Amino acid sequence: MIMDHLELSTNKFDDMCAFYDAALSPLGVTRIVPGSPAGYGQGDILPFWIRIGDNSTVNAHYAFSCASRALVHEAFEAAKAIGGTGPREPKIHPHIDPNYYAGYACDPDGHLVEFVCRKAET
């Protein structure tokens, strides 16, 4: 299954947008649609949305694909720099896959956000 899009509701809209503006920038993902809902993506593909509303997805965990392990680090560090807590520094997770390289940060609403590269190190 391929995810078409994900929309989160939050009562911390400005903080959430600032977090994702910073954390997704290294991946070439930007906020294309301003306001609420705010749409993130590349070009006319907008798979990620944030809207003002009740946060009912606190236990959500989702991952953003990175083209390289270096981008995993860049996104993770950008998330931390904007105030995201980093429960797991980027590293290889061989129990998932020999090439599964990921770092995890929590956004302002406490969602576990993963940045992952599934490619072998070059």
CSV table of C-alpha atoms in Angstrom, one decimal, residues 4 14 39 43 60 72 77 85 88 97:
chain,number,residue,atom,x,y,z
A,4,ASP,CA,-1.7,9.1,-0.8
A,14,ASP,CA,2.0,27.8,14.0
A,39,GLY,CA,-0.2,21.6,2.3
A,43,GLY,CA,5.3,20.7,-7.2
A,60,ALA,CA,0.7,8.7,15.4
A,72,VAL,CA,18.3,11.6,7.3
A,77,GLU,CA,19.1,18.0,12.9
A,85,THR,CA,12.8,16.3,20.7
A,88,ARG,CA,16.4,8.3,18.6
A,97,ASP,CA,16.3,-4.4,7.4
